[in-house]
mmCIF file of C-alpha atoms in Angstrom:
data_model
loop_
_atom_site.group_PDB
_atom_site.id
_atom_site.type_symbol
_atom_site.label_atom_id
_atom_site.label_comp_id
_atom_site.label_asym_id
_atom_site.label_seq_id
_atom_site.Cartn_x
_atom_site.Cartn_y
_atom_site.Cartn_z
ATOM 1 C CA UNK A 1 -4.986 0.946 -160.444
ATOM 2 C CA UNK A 2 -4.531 -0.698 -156.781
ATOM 3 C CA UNK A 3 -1.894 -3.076 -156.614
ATOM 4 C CA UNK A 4 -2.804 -6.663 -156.272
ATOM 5 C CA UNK A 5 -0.902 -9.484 -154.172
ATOM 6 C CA UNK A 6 -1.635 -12.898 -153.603
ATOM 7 C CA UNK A 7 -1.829 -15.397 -151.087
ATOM 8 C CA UNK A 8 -0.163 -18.776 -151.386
ATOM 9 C CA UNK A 9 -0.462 -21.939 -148.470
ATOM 10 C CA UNK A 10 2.701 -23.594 -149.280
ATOM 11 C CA UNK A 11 2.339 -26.233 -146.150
ATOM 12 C CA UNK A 12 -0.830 -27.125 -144.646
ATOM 13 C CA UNK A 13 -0.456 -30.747 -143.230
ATOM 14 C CA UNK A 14 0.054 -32.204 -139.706
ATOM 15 C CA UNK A 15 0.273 -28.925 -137.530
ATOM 16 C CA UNK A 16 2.349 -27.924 -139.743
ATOM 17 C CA UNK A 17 1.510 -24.538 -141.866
ATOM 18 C CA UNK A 18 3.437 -22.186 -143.994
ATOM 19 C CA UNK A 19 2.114 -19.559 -146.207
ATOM 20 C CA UNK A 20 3.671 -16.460 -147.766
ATOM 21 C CA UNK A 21 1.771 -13.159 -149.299
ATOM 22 C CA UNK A 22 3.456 -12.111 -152.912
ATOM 23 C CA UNK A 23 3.472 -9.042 -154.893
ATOM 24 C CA UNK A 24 2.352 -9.251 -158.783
ATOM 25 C CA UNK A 25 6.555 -9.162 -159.169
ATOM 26 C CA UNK A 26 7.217 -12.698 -157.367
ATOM 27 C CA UNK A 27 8.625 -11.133 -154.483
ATOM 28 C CA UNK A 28 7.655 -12.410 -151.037
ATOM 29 C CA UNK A 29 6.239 -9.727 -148.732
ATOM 30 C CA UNK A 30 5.147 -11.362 -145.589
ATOM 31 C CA UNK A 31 5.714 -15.097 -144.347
ATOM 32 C CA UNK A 32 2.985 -16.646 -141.706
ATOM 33 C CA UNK A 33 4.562 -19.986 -140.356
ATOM 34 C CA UNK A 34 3.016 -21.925 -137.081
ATOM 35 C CA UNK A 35 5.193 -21.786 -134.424
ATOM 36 C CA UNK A 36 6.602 -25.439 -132.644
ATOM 37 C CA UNK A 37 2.981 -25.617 -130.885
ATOM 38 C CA UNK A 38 1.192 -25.384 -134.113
ATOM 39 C CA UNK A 39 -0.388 -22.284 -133.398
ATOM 40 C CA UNK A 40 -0.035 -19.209 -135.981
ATOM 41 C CA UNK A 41 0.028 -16.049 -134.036
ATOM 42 C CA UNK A 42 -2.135 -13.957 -136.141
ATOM 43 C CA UNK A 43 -4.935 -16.036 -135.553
ATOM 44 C CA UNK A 44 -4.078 -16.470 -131.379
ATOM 45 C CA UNK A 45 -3.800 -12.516 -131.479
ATOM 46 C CA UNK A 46 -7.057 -12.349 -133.397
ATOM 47 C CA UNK A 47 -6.259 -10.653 -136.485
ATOM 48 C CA UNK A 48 -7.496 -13.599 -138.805
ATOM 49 C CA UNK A 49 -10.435 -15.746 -137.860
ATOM 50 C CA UNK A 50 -8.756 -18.690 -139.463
ATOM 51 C CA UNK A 51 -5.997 -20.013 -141.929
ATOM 52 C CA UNK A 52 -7.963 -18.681 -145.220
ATOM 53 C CA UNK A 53 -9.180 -15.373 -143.155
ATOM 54 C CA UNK A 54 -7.698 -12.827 -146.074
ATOM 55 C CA UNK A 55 -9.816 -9.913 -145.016
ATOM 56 C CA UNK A 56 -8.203 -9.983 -141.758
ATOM 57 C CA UNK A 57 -5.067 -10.642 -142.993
ATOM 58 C CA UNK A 58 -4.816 -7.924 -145.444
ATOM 59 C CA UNK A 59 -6.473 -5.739 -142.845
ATOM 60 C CA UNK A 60 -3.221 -6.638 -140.842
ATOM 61 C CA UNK A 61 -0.667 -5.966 -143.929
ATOM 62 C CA UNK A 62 -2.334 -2.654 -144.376
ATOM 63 C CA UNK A 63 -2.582 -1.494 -140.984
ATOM 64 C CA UNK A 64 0.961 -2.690 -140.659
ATOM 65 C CA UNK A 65 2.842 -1.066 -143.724
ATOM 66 C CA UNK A 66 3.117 -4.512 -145.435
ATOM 67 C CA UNK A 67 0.885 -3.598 -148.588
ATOM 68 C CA UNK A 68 -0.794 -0.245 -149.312
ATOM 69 C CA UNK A 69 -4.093 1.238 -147.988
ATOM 70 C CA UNK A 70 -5.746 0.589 -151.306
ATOM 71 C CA UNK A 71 -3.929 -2.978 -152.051
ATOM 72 C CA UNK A 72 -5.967 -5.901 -152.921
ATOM 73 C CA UNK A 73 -5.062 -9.023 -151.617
ATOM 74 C CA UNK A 74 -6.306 -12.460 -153.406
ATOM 75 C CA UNK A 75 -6.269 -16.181 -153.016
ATOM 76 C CA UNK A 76 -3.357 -17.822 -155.242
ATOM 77 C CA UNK A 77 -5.587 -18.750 -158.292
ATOM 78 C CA UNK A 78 -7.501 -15.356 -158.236
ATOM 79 C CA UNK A 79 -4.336 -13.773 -158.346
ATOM 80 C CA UNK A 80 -2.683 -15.543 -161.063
ATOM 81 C CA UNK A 81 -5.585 -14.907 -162.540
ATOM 82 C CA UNK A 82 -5.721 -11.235 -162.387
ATOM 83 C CA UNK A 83 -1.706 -11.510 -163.374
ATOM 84 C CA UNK A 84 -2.245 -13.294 -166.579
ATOM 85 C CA UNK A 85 -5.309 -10.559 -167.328
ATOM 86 C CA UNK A 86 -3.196 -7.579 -166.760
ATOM 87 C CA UNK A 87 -1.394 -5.994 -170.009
ATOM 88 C CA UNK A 88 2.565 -6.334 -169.599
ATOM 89 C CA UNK A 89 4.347 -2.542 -168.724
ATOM 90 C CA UNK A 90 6.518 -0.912 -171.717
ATOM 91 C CA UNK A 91 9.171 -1.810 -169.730
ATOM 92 C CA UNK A 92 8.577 -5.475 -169.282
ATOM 93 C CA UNK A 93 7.124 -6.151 -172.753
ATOM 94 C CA UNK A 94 9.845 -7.099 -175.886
ATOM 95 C CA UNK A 95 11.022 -5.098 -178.214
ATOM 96 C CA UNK A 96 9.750 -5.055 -181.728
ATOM 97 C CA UNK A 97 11.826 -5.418 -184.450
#
C-alpha cells in the first residue's frame, strides 16, 4: 500500500498564506509560506497552477525526494479520512490483556 500524506492551509487571509504537507504520522514534510510580496514561489516557478493545485504539488514532492514515487497526496479532510479508515499497525495498536 502507497503511503498517503495530506495537505493542510493553515493561513490563507490577507496575502498572507501558510500551508504544510504531513505524513499519516503527524510529522511535517514540506512547508509552502508566501514570501513578504505575497507571492508563493511554487506557483511563480510554475509548479502549481494555484494555492489548492495538489497534482502539481505532489508532482513537485515526488520529483523532489519529498514523498515517494507512488505517494498519494490528499486534501486535509480526505486524508483524515483515509487515516481514520486505515487499521492501526501491531505496533501501534494496545495490548490485550
Amino acid at each position: 500500500m502507497s503511503a498517503i500524506y495530506g495537505f493542510y492551509v493553515n493561513l490563507d487571509e490577507r496575502g498572507d498564506f501558510y500551508a504544510d504537507v504531513r505524513a499519516g504520522n503527524g510529522d511535517t514534510v514540506f512547508e509552502i509560506r508566501a514570501g513578504d510580496d505575497g507571492g508563493i514561489e511554487l506557483i511563480e516557478d510554475g509548479f502549481m497552477r494555484g494555492k489548492e493545485d495538489l497534482a502539481g504539488l505532489a508532482d513537485y514532492l515526488k520529483e523532489t525526494g519529498f514523498i515517494e514515487p507512488d505517494a498519494e497526496l490528499l486534501g486535509m479532510a480526505d486524508f483524515e479520512r483515509r487515516l481514520e479508515e486505515e487499521p492501526e499497525s501491531e505496533d501501534e495498536a494496545e495490548p490485550g490483556f
